[in-house]
XYZ file of C-alpha atoms in Angstrom:
611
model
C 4.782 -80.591 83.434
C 4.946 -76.975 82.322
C 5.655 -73.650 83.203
C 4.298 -70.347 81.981
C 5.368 -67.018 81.933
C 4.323 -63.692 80.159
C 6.581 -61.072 80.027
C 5.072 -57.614 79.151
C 6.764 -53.977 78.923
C 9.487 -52.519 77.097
C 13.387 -52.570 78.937
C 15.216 -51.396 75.862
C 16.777 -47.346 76.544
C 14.956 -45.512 73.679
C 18.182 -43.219 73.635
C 20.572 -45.993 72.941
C 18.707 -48.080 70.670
C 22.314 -49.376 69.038
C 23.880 -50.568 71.576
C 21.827 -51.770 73.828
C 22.093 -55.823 74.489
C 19.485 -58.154 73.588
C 16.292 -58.397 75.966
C 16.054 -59.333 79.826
C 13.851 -62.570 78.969
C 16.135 -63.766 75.644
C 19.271 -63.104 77.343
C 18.158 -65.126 81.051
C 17.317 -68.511 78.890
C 20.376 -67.959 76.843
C 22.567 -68.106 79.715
C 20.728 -69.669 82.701
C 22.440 -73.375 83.593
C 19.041 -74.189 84.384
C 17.132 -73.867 81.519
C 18.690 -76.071 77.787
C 18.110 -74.902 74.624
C 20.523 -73.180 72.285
C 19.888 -69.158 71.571
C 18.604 -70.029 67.732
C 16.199 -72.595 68.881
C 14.885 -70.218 71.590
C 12.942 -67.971 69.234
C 10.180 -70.012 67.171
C 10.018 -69.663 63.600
C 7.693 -67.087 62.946
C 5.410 -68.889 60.262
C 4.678 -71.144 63.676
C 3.589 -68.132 65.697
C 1.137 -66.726 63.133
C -2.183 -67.754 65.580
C -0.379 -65.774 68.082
C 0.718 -62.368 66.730
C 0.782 -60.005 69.626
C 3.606 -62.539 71.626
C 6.882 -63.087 70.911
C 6.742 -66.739 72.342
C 9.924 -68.588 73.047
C 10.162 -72.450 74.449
C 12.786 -73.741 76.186
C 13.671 -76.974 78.944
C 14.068 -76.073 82.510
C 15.197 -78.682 85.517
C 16.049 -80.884 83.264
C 11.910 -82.171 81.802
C 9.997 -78.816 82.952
C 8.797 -77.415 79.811
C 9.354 -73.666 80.101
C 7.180 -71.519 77.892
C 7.658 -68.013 77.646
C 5.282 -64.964 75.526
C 7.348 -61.796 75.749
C 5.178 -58.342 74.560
C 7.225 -55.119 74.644
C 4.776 -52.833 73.238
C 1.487 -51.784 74.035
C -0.618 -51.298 70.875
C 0.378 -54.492 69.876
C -0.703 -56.259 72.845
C -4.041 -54.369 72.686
C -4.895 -55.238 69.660
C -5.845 -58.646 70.281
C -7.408 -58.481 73.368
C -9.157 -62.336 73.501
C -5.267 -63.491 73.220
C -3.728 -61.289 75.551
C -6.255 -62.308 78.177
C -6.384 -65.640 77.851
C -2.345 -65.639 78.008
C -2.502 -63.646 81.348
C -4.944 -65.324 82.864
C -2.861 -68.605 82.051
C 0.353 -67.459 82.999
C 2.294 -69.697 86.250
C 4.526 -66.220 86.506
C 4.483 -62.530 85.256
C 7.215 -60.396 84.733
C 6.896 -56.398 84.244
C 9.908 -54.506 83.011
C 11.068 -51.303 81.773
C 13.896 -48.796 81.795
C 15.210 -46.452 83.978
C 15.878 -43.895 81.872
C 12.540 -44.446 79.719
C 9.884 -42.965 81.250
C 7.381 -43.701 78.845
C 8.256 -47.424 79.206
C 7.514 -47.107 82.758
C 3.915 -44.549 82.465
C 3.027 -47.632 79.786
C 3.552 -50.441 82.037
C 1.759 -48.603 84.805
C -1.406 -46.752 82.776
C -2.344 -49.929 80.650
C -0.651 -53.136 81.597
C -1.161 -53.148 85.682
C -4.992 -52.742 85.318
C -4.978 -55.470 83.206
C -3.067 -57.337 85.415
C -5.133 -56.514 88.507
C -8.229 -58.028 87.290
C -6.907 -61.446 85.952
C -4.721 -61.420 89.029
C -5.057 -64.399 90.982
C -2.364 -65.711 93.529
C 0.180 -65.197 90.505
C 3.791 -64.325 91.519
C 5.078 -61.008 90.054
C 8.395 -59.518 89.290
C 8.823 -55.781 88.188
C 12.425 -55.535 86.621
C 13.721 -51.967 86.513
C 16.526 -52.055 84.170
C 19.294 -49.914 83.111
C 21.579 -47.673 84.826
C 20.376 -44.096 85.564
C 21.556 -41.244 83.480
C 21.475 -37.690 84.251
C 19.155 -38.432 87.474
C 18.459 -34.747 89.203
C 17.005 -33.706 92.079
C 13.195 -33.783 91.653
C 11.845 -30.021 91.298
C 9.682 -28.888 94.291
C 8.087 -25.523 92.956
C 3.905 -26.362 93.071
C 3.749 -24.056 89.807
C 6.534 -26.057 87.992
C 5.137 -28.309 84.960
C 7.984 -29.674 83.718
C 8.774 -33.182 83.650
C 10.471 -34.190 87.343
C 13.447 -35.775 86.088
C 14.023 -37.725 82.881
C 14.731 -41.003 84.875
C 12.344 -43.364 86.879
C 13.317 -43.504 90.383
C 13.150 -46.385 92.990
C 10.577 -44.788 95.120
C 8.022 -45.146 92.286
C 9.339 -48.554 91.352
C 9.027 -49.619 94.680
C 5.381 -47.905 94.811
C 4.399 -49.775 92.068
C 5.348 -53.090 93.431
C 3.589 -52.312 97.046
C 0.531 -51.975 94.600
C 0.312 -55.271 93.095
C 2.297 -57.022 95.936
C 5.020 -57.765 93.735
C 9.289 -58.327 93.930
C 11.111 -55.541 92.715
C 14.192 -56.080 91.710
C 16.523 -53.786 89.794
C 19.119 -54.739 87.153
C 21.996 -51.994 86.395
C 22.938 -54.488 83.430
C 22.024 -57.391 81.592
C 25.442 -59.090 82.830
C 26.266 -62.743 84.382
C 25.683 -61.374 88.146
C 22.224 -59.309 87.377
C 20.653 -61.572 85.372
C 21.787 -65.199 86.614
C 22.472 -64.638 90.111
C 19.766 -62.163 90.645
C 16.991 -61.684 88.565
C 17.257 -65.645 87.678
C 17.295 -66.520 91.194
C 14.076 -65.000 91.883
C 12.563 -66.229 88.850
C 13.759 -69.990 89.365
C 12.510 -69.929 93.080
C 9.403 -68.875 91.337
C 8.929 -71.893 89.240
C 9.768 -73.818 92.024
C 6.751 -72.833 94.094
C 4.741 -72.942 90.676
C 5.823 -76.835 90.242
C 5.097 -77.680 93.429
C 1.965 -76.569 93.656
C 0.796 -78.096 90.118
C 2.402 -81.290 91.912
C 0.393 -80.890 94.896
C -2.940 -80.342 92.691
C -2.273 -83.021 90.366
C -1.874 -85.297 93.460
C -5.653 -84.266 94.517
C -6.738 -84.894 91.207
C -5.307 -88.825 91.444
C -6.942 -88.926 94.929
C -10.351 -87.717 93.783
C -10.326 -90.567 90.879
C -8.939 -92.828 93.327
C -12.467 -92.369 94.852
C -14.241 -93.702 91.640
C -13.021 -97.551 92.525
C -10.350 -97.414 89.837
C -13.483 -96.503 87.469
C -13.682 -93.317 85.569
C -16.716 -91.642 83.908
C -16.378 -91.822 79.710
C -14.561 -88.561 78.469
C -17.071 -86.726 75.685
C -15.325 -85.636 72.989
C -15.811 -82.731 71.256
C -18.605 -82.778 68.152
C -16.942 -81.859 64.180
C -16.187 -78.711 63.471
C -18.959 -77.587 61.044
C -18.053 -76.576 57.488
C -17.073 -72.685 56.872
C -18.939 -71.282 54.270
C -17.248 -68.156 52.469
C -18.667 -65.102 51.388
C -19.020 -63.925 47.546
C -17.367 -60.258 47.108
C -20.344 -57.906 46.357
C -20.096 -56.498 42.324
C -22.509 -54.087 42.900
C -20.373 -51.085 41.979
C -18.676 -52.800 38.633
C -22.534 -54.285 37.620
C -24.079 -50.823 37.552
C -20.346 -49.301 35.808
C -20.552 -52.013 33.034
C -23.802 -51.083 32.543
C -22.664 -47.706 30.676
C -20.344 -49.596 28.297
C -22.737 -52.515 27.367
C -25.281 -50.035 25.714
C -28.489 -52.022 26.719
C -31.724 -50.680 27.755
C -30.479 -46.976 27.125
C -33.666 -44.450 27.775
C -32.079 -41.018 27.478
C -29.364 -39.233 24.926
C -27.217 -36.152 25.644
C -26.121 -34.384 22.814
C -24.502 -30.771 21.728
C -25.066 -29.249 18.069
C -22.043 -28.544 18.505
C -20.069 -31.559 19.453
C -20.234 -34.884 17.255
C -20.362 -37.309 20.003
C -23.554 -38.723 21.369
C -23.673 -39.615 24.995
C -26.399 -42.603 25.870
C -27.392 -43.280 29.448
C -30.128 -44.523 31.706
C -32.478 -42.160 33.567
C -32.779 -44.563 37.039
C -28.985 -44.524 37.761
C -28.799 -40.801 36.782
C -32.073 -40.196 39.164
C -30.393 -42.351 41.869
C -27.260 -39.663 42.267
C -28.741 -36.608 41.533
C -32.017 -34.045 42.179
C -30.832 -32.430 39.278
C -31.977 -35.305 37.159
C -34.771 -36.107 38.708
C -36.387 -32.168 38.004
C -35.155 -33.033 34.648
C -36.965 -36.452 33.925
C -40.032 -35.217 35.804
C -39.412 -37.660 38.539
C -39.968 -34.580 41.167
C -41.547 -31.080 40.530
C -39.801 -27.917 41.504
C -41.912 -27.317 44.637
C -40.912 -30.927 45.898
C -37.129 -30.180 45.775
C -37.529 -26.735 47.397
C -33.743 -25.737 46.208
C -33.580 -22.972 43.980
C -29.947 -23.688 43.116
C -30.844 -26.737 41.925
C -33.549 -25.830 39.714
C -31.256 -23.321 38.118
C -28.339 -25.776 37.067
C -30.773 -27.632 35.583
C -32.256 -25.130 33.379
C -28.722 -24.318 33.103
C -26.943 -26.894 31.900
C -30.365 -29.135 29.851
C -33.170 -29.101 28.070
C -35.326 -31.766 26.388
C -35.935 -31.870 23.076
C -38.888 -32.940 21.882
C -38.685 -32.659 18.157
C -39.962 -35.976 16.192
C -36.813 -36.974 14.539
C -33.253 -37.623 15.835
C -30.460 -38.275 13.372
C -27.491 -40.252 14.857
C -28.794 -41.739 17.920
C -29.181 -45.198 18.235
C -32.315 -47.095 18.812
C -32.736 -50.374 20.897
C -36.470 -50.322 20.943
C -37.915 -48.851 17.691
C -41.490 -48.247 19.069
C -40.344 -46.716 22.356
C -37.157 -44.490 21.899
C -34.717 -42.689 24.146
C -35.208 -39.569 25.254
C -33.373 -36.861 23.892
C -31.370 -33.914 25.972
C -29.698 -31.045 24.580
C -26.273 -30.159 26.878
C -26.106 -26.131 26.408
C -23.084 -26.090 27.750
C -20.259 -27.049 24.957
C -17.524 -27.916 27.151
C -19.286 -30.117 29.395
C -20.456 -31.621 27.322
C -17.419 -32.938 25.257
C -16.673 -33.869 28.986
C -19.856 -35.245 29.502
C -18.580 -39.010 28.913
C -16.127 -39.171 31.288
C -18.585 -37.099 33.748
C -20.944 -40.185 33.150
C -18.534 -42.619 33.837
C -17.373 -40.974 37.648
C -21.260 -41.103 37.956
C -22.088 -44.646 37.309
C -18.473 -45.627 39.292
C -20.446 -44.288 42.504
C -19.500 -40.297 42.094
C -16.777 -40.516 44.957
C -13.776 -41.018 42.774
C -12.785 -36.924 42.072
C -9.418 -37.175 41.254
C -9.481 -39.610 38.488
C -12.436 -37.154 36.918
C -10.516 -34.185 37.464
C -7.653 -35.776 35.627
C -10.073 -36.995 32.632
C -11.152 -34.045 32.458
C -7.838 -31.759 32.381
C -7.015 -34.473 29.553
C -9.671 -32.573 27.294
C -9.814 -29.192 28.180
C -6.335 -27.567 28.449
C -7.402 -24.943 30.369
C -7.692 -24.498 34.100
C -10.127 -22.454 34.264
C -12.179 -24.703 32.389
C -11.635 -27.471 34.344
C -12.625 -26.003 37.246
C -15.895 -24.348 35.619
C -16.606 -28.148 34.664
C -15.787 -29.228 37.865
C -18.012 -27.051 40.076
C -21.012 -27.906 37.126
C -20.345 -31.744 38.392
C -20.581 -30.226 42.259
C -24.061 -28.906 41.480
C -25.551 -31.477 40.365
C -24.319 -34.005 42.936
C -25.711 -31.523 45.696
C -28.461 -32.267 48.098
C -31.616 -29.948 48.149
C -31.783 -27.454 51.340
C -28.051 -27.903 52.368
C -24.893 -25.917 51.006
C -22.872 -28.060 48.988
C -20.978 -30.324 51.067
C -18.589 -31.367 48.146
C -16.148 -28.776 48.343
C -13.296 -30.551 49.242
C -13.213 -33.435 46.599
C -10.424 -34.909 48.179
C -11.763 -36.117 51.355
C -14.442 -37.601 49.553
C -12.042 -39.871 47.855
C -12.378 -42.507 50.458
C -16.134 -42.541 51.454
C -18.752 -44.884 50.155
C -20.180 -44.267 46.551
C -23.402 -42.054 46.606
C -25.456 -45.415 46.005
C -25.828 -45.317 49.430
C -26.974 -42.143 50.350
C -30.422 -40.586 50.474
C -30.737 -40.305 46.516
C -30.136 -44.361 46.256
C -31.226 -46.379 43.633
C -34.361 -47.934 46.628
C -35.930 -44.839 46.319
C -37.126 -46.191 42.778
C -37.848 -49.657 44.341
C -41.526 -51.117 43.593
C -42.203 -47.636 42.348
C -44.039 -46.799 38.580
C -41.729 -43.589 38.502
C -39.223 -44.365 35.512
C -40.569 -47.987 35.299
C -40.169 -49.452 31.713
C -41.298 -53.029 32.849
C -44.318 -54.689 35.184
C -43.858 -57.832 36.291
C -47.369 -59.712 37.270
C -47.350 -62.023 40.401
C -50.395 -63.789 42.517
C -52.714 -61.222 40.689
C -50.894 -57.892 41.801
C -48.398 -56.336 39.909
C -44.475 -55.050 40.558
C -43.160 -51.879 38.849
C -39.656 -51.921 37.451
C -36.656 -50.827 35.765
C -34.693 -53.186 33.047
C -31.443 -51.311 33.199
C -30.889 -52.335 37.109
C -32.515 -55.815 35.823
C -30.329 -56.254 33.064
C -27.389 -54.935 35.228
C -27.123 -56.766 38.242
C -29.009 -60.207 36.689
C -27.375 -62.167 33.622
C -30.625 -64.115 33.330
C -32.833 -61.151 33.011
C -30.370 -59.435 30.825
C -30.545 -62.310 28.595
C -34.007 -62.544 28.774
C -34.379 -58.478 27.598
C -32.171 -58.989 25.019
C -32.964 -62.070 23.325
C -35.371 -63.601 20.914
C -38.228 -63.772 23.903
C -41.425 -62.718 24.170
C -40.283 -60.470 27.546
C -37.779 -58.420 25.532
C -40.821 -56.702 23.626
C -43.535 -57.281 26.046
C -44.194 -54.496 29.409
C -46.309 -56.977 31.085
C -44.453 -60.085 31.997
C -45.651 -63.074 34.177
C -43.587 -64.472 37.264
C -44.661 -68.136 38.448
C -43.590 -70.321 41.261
C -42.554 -67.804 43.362
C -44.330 -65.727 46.082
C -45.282 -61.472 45.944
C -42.910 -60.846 48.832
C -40.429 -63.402 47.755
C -39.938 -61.455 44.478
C -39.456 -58.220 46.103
C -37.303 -59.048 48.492
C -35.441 -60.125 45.466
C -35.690 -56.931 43.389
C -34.610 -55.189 46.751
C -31.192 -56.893 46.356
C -30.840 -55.910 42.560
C -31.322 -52.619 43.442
C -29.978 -52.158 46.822
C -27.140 -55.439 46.872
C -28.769 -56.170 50.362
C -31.561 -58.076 51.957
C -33.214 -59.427 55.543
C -34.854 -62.367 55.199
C -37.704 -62.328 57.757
C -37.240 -65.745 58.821
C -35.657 -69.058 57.711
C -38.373 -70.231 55.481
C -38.595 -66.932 53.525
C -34.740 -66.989 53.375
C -35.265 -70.714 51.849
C -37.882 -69.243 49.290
C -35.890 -66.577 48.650
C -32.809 -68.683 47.876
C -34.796 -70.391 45.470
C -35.642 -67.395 43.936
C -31.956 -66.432 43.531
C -31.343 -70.168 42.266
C -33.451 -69.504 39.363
C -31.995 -66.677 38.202
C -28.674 -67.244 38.880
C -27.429 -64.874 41.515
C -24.966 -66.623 43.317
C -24.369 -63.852 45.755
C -27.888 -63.551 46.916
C -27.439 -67.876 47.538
C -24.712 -67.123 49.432
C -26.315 -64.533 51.690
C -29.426 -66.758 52.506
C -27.541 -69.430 53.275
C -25.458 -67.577 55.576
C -28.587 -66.406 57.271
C -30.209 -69.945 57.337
C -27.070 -71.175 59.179
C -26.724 -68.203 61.681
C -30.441 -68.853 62.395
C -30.125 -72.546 63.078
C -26.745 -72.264 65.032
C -28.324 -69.074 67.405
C -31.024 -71.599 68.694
C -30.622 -73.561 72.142
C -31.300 -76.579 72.223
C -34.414 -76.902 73.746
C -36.113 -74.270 71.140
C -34.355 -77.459 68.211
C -36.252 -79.817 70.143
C -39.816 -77.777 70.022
C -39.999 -76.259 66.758
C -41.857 -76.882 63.902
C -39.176 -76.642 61.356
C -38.603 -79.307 59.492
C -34.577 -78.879 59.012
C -34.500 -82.666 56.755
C -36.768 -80.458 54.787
C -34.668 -77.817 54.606
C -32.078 -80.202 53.586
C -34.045 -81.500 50.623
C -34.996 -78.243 49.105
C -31.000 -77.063 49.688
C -30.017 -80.167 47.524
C -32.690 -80.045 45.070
C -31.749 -76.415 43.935
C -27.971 -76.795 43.929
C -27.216 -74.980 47.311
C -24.017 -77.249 47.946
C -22.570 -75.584 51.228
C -26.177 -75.250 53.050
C -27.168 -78.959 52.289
C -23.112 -79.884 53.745
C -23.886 -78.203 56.729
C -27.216 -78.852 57.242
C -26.002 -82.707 57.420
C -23.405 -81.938 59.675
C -25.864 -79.658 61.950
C -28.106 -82.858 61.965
C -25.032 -85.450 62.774
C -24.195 -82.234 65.703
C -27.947 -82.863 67.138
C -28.581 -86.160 66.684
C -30.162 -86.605 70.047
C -32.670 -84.153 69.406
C -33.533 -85.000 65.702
C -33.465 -88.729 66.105
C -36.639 -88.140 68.109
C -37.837 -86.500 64.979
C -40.567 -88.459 62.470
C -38.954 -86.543 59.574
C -35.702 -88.296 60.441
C -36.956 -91.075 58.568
C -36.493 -88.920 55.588
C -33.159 -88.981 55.306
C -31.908 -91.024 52.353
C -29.828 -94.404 52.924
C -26.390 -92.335 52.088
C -27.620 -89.230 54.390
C -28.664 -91.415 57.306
C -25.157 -93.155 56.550
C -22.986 -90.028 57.048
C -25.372 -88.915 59.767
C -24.679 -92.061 61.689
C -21.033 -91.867 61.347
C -20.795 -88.378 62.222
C -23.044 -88.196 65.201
C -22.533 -86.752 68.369
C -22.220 -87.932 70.925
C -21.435 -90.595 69.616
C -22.453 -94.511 70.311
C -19.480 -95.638 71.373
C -19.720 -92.594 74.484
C -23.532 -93.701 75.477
C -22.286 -97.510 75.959
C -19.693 -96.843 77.993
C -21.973 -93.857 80.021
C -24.480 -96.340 80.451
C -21.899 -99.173 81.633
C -20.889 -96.571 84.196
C -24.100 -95.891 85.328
C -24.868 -99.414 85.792
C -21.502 -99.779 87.632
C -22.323 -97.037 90.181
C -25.803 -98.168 90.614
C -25.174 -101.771 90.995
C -21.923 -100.591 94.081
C -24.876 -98.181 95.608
C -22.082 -95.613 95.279
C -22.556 -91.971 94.675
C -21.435 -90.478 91.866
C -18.936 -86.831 91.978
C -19.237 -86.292 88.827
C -22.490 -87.000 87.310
């Protein structure tokens, strides 16, 4: 037997913090005769309380074998925070206690503005106790002036203790001081004649319960126990950012080179990721025509700040792919760009990351005024056609999403011949593409550009086994590290698809979306469908997909009843129809004895209150 009470408010004086004792509920079952337990064994060891965060829960022994458990929460946000806890713990509780201090009147407007209409709707039949505590300090006559706004008094009196008790139908009590009379002759007494009526009453309804299986003939129905807990399957961090930043430093599938007469170095880039971020790049790159960007700010950095060169020859730049080779831009301006490799860098990053640029940059040019010329170039080409630039105030970009996800993303270019350096060729149609975003975000594709293959040379490149809308939907994650698998057996292809080029993350997300899909279905829509789940089990295996084909046999052993009846249950291999046996639900042992009850009750014409 057990009893249960939650404790919720705050009765410490925020005034006199130092000296004030320890709390009303630590200091009752410290010194109550009623309740053992030692003061250091009251409080549980907080690595034992993690599942429980918002409580301060203390156990203790009351009437000698009453277990007394006790969740004390003094402060508001706290409790608020985890809302599914502090329910359940409220609607569970035998007893609730309210306190707060006199001379707090915070403590008392937070007890009554959040905790009492909590308490109202769980309330049911629950004994309360509001505990004012503290003795009042300073009390003064409340002002009466109508056009007076200042606070009536700096001390909660009775009358609005006492109206707050009238409203829940609760005991006040109040407690000048946590001493021997006020807390173990007074507030205890009340408490303890609490549990008394809360034993009793758990007595009387545990007596019921013995009556009503008293009923059964000394026969009970079999208890069904719950099925396995189904394996958790963890999420792969998303690399999207850092695959399309490394991409600048590994120097593959470059298409476009900055240079200054001026300036020695020679910056290499790739026109889609430059295109993705900026307007600015795409006037440059002919990817959009003036009249289609409509911003004549725009048009003027970029005759500004570029212009192509055309010229035959090149001396310098480097060249990955002799018969095809980068583009070549002249930077007018000098000073951006000798800044123009750090400029490159905060673009590829995600262009959201202004302080670190602006400190690159002030590492080069000594200069403030400089900087800041360099600075507000950057801001121009970043901005979006028809609106005023919106990147004044670098600073509060700082923690916003990377511009990969804005208008100008990199799916703009997706399944698109603008920029496209490679075709891929699938069920007689063909897919447009861009090997820098390949070669990025796939290691199988990179290796495949870069190698001794036929597709590092070739624009026209075959794709077999694998479906027209499977493939994009796999190009859409490369470019956009997200996807939405229109069922389960296109999430299944497309898993496959990920399996062969090795994107684990992509795996991971389909397999997540298989099991969401399987585990949203009742069970009657398992029993009718067409979808052959042993199957999807097969496939799962076949292709390395470890955690699906795991839960897949547990979501089988879960729905036995309904996948017994099945004919592709006689699919399953001898060690899969092994662990599928053994981990069924419910189980065989539970239908025996359910049918030996039946029987039971049939055979004594009795009639069943439970089934």
């Amino acid at each position: 037997m057990s009893i249960h009470i939650v404790a919720l408010g705050n009765e410490g004086d925020s005034f006199h913090q130092d000296s004030r004792p320890s709390g009303l509920i630590r200091t009752y079952l410290g010194r109550s005769p009623l309740v053992s337990g030692d003061e250091s064994s009251l409080l549980l060891n907080a690595t034992s309380t993690v599942a429980r965060p918002v409580f301060t829960e203390y156990q203790a022994s009351a009437f000698g074998n009453v277990k007394l458990v006790v969740h004390d929460c003094p402060v508001w946000d706290i409790f608020d925070s985890d809302w599914y806890t502090s329910r359940n713990l409220i609607g569970g509780a035998d007893i609730i206690v309210i306190k707060y201090n006199v001379n707090d009147k915070f403590s008392f407007h937070e007890v009554k503005d959040n905790y009492i209409p909590v308490i109202k709707r769980a309330l049911n039949s629950v004994p309360v106790i509001i505990a004012a505590v503290g003795t009042r300090q300073n009390e003064e006559l409340p002002c009466t002036c109508p056009l007076c706004t200042s606070d009536r008094g700096s001390c909660v009196s009775t009358t609005e203790g006492i109206q707050l008790a009238k409203e829940l139908g609760a005991t006040y009590l109040e407690l000048h001081s946590l001493d021997d009379f006020y807390i173990g002759k007074y507030f205890g007494g009340v408490l303890e004649y609490f549990m008394i009526q809360a034993l009793n009453q758990k007595t009387s309804e545990k007596m019921k319960k013995r009556k009503m299986s008293n009923s059964f003939h000394g026969i009970r129905p079999p208890q069904l126990e719950q099925p396995e807990k189904m394996p958790v399957l963890k999420a792969e961090a998303s690399h999207y950012n850092s695959d399309l930043h490394n991409l600048l430093f590994c120097c593959q599938c470059v298409d476009v080179v900055f240079y200054n007469p001026d300036v020695k170095e020679v910056v290499e880039a790739h026109k889609i990721v430059l295109c993705a971020v900026s307007h600015v790049f795409m006037l440059l790159f002919n990817v959009k025509s003036p009249a289609d960007i409509q911003d004549s700010s725009i048009i003027r950095t970029t005759q500004d700040l570029f212009a192509i060169n055309r010229e035959p020859v090149f001396p310098g730049a480097s060249q990955d792919s002799p018969g095809n080779p980068p583009l070549r831009v002249i930077v007018k301006d000098v000073l951006f760009c000798s800044c123009l490799s750090d400029i490159l860098r905060f673009i590829y990053s995600g262009a959201f990351q202004w302080e670190e640029l602006e400190e690159d940059i002030r590492k080069k040019l000594k200069d403030s005024g400089d900087v800041s010329n360099v600075i507000e170039k950057v801001k121009c080409i970043l901005k979006t056609p028809g609106k005023i630039n919106c990147l004044r105030n670098c600073k509060t970009y700082q923690a916003r999403k990377p511009l990969w996800f804005y208008s100008t993303s990199l799916k703009f270019f997706l399944n698109k011949p603008m920029l496209a350096d490679v075709v891929f060729e699938i069920q007689g149609t063909t897919v447009p593409a861009h090997r820098a975003i390949l070669v990025a975000r796939c290691e199988v594709m990179a290796a495949m550009f870069n190698g001794n293959y036929m597709e590092a040379k070739s624009v026209l490149i075959p794709v077999y086994g694998v479906s027209k809308e499977t493939f994009l939907s796999f190009l859409e994650y490369l470019y956009t590290d997200s996807c939405c698998p229109a069922g389960i057996f296109q999430a299944m292809c497309l898993l496959i698809c990920a399996e062969m080029y090795q994107v684990s993350r992509l795996q991971h997300i389909c397999e997540l979306f298989i099991i969401t899909q399987l585990q949203s279905m009742p069970s009657r829509e398992l029993a009718s469908m067409n979808l052959d789940v042993v199957d999807l089990l097969k496939k799962a295996k076949f292709h390395h997909s470890d955690c699906l084909s795991t839960w897949l046999l547990h979501f089988i052993a879960t729905n036995y009843l309904i996948f017994s009846q099945k004919p592709e249950f006689q699919d399953l291999s001898v060690e899969e129809r092994s662990f599928v046996e053994k981990h069924r639900w419910p189980s065989n042992m539970y239908l025996k004895q359910l049918a030996e009850y039946r029987k039971y009750i049939h055979s004594r014409k009795c009639r069943c209150l439970v089934m």
